[in-house]
JSON list of C-alpha atoms in Angstrom, two decimals:
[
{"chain": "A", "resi": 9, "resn": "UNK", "atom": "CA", "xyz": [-2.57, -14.84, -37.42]},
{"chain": "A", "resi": 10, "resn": "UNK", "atom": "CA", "xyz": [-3.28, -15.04, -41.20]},
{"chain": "A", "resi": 11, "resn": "UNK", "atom": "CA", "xyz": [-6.36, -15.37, -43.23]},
{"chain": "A", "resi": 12, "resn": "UNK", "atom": "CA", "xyz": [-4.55, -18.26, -45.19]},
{"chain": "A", "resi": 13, "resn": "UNK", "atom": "CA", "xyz": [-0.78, -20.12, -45.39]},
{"chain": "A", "resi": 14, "resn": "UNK", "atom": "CA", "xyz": [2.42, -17.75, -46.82]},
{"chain": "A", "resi": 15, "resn": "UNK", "atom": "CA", "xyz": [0.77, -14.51, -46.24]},
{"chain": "A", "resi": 16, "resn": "UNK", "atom": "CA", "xyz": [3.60, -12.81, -44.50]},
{"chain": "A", "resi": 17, "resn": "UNK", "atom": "CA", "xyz": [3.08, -13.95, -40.90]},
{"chain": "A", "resi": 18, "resn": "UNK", "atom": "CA", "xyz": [6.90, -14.16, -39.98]},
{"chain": "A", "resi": 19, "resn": "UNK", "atom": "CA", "xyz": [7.88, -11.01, -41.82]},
{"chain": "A", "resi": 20, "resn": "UNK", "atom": "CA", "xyz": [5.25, -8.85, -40.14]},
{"chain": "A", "resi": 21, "resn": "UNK", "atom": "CA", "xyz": [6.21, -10.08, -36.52]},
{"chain": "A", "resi": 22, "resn": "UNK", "atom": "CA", "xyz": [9.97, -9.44, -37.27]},
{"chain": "A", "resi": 23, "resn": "UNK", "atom": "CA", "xyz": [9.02, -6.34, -38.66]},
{"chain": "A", "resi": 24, "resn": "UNK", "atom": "CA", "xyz": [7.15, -5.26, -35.71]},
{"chain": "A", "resi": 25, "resn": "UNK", "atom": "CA", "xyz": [9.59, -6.69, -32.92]},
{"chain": "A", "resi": 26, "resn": "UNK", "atom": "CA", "xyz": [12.65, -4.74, -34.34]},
{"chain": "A", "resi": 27, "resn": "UNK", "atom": "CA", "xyz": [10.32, -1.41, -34.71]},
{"chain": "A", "resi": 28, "resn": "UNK", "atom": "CA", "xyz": [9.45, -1.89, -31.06]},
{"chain": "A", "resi": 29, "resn": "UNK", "atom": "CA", "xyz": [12.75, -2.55, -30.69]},
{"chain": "A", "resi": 30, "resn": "UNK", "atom": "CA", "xyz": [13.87, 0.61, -32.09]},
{"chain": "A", "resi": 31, "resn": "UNK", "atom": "CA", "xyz": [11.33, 2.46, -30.23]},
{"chain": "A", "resi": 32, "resn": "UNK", "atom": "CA", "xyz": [13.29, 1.30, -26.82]},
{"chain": "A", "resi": 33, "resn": "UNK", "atom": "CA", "xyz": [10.42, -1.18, -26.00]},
{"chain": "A", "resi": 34, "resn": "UNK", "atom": "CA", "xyz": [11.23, -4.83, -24.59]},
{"chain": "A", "resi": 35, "resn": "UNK", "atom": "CA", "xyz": [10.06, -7.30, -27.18]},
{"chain": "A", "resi": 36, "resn": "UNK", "atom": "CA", "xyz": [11.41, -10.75, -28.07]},
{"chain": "A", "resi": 37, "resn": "UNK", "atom": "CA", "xyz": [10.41, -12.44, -31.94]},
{"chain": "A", "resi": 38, "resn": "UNK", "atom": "CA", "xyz": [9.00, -15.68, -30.65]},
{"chain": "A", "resi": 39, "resn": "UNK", "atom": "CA", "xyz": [9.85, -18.10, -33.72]},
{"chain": "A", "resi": 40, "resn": "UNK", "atom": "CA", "xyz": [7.21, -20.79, -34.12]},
{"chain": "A", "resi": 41, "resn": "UNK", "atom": "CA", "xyz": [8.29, -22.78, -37.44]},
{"chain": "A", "resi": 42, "resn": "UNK", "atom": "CA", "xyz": [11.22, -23.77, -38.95]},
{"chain": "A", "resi": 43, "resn": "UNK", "atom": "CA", "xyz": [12.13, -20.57, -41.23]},
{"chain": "A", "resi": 44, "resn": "UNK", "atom": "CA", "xyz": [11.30, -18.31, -38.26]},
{"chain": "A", "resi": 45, "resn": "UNK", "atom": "CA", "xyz": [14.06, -20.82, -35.91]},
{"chain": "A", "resi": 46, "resn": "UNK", "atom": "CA", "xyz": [16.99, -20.52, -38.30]},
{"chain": "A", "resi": 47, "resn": "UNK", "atom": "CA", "xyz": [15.78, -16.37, -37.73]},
{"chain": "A", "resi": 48, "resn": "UNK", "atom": "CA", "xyz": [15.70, -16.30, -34.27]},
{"chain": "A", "resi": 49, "resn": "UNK", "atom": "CA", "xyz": [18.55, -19.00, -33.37]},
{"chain": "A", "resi": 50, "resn": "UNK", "atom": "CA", "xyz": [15.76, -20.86, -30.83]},
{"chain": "A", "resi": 51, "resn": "UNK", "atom": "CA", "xyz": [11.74, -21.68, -30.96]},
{"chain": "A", "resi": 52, "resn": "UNK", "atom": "CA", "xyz": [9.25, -24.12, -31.63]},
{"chain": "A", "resi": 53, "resn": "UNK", "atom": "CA", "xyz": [8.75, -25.64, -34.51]},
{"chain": "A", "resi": 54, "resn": "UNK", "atom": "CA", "xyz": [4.92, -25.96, -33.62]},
{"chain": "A", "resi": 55, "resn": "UNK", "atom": "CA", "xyz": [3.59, -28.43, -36.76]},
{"chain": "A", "resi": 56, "resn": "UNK", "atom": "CA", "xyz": [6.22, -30.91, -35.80]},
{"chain": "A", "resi": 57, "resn": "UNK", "atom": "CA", "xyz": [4.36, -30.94, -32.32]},
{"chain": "A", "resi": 58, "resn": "UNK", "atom": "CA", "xyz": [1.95, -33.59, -31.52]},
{"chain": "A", "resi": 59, "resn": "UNK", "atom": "CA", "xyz": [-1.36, -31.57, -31.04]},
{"chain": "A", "resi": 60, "resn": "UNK", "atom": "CA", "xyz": [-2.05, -32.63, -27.43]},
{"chain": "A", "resi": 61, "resn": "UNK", "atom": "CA", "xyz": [0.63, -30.95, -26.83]},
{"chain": "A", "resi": 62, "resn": "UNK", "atom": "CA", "xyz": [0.99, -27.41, -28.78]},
{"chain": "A", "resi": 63, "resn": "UNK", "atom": "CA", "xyz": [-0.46, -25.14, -26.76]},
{"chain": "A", "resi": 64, "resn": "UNK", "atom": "CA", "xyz": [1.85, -25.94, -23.99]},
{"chain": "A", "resi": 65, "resn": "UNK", "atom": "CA", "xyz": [5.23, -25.79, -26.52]},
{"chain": "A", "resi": 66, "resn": "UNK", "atom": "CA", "xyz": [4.14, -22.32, -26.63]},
{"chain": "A", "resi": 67, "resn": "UNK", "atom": "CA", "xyz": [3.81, -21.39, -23.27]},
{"chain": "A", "resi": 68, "resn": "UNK", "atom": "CA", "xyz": [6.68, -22.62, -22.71]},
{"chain": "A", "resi": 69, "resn": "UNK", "atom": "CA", "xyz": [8.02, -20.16, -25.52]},
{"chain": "A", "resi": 70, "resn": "UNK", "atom": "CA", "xyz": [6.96, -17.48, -23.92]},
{"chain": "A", "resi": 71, "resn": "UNK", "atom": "CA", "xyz": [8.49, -17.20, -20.21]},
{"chain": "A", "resi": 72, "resn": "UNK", "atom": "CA", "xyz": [7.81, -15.11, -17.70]},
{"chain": "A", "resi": 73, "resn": "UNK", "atom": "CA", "xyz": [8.62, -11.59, -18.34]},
{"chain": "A", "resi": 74, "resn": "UNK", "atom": "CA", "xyz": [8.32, -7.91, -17.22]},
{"chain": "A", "resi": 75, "resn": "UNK", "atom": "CA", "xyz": [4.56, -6.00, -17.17]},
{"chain": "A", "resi": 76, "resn": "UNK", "atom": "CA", "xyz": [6.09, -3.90, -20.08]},
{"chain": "A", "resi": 77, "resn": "UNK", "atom": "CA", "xyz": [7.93, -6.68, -22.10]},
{"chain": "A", "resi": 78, "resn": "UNK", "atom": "CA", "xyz": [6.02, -8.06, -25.34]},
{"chain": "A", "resi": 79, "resn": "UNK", "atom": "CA", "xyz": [6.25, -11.35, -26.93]},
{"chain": "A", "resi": 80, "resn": "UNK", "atom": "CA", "xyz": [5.71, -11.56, -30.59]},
{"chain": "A", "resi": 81, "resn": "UNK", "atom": "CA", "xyz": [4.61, -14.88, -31.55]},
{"chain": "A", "resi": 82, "resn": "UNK", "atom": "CA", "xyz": [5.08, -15.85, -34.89]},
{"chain": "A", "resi": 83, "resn": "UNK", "atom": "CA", "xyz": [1.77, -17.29, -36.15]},
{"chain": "A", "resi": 84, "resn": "UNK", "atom": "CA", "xyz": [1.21, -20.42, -38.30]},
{"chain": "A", "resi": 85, "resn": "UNK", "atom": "CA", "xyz": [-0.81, -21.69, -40.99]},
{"chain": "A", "resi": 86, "resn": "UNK", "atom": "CA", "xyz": [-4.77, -19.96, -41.22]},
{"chain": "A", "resi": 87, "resn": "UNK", "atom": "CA", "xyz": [-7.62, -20.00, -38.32]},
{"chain": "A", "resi": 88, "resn": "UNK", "atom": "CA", "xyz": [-9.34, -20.34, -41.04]},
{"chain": "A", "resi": 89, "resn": "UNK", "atom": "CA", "xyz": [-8.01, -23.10, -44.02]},
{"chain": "A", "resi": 90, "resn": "UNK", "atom": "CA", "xyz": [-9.05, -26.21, -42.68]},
{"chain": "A", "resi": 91, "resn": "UNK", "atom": "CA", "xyz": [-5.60, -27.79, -42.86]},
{"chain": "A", "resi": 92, "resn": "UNK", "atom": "CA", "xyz": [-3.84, -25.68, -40.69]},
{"chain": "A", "resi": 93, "resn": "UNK", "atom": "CA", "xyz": [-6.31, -24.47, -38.45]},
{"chain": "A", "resi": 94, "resn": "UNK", "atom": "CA", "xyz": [-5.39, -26.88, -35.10]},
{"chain": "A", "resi": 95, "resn": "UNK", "atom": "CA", "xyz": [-2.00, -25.40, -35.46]},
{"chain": "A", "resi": 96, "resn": "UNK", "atom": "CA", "xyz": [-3.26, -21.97, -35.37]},
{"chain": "A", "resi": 97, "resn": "UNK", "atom": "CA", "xyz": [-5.65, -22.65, -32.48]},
{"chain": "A", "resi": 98, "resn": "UNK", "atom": "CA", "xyz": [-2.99, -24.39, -30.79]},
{"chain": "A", "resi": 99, "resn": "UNK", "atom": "CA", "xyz": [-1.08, -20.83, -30.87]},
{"chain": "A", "resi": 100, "resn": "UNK", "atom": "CA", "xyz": [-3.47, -19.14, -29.79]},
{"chain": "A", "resi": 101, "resn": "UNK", "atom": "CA", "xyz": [-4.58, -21.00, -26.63]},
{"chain": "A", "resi": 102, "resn": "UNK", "atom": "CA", "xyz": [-1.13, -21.76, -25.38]},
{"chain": "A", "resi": 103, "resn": "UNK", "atom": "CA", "xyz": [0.01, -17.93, -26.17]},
{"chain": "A", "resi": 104, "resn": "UNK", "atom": "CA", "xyz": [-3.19, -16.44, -24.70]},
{"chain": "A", "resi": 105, "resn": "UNK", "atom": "CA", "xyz": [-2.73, -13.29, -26.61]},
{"chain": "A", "resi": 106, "resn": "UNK", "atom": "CA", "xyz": [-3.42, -9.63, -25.66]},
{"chain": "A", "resi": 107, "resn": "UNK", "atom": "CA", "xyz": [-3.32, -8.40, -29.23]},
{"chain": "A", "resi": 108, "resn": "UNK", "atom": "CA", "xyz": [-3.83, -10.13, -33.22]},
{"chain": "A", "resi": 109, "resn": "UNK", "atom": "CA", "xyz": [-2.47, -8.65, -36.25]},
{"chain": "A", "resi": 110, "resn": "UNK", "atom": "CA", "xyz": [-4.55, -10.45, -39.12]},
{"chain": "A", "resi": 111, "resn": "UNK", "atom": "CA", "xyz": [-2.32, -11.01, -42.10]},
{"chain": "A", "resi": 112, "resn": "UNK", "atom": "CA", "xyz": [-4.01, -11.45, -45.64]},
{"chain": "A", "resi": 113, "resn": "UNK", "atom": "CA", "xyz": [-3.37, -11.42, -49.15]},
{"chain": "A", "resi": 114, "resn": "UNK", "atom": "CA", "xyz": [-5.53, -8.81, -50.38]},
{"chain": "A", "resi": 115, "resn": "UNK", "atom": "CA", "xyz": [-4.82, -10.21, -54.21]},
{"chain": "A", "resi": 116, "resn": "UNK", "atom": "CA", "xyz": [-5.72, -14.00, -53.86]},
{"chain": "A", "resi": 117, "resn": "UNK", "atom": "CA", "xyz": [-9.52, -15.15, -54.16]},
{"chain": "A", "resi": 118, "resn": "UNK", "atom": "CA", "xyz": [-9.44, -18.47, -53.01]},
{"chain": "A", "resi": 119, "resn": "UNK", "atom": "CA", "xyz": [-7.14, -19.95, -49.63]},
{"chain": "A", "resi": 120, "resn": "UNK", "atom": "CA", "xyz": [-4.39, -22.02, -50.50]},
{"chain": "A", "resi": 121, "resn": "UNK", "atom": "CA", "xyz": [-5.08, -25.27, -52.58]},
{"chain": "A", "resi": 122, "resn": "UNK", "atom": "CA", "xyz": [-8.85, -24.61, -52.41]},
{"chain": "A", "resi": 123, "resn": "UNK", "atom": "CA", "xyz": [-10.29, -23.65, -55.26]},
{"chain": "A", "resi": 124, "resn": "UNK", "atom": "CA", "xyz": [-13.29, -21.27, -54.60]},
{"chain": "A", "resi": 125, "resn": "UNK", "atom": "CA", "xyz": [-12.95, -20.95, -50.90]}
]
C-alpha cells in the first residue's frame, strides 16, 4: 500500500518475496498491474477491472495455499490520493490482508498532481 502513486510499491513486494524466498519461506509475488505482469509472467491488471468487480480479480489471484505460504500482493495507486483510492480499496478487500507495508516518498510534499495535498 503506498501513501501516493510511483512510490515503489512493486519493487518493495519483489524485494520482499525473493528475500523470503531466500530465507526458504513459500511466497508467491502476486502482480496486480501491468509492469508487475510482464514481472511475474501472470496477474491482474486490477485498473483495467471494472470496480464491481476488483475485489474478486484478486481473490481469485490469490488461491488457496498452505498455513505457511505468503502471498505478496502488489499494491496499486494510494488509499489515500483520491484518484486511485477505489483501486486500492478494491485490493485490499478482495486480498483480506494479514500484514501492510506502507510505502512513501519521504522527499515529496504534496501527492501526485495535487498541489498542496
Amino acid at each position: 500500500v503506498g501513501t501516493d502513486c510511483s512510490v515503489g510499491k512493486m519493487y518493495t513486494t519483489l524485494s520482499l518475496a525473493l528475500g523470503m524466498q531466500s530465507q526458504g519461506m513459500k511466497a508467491t509475488f502476486r502482480a496486480s498491474g501491468q509492469s508487475g505482469i510482464l514481472v511475474a509472467g501472470e496477474g491482474v491488471a486490477v485498473d483495467c477491472v471494472v470496480s464491481d468487480f476488483i475485489s474478486g480479480s484478486v481473490e481469485a489471484l490469490c488461491p488457496a495455499n498452505d498455513d505457511d505460504h505468503w502471498d505478496l500482493i502488489e499494491g496499486q495507486g494510494s488509499l489515500y490520493h483520491p484518484a486511485f483510492a477505489g483501486v486500492s480499496l478494491g485490493l485490499l478487500h478482495g486480498s483480506q490482508p494479514d500484514a501492510l507495508v506502507i510505502c512513501h516518498a519521504l522527499n515529496r510534499d504534496h501527492m501526485r498532481a495535487l498541489p498542496g495535498r
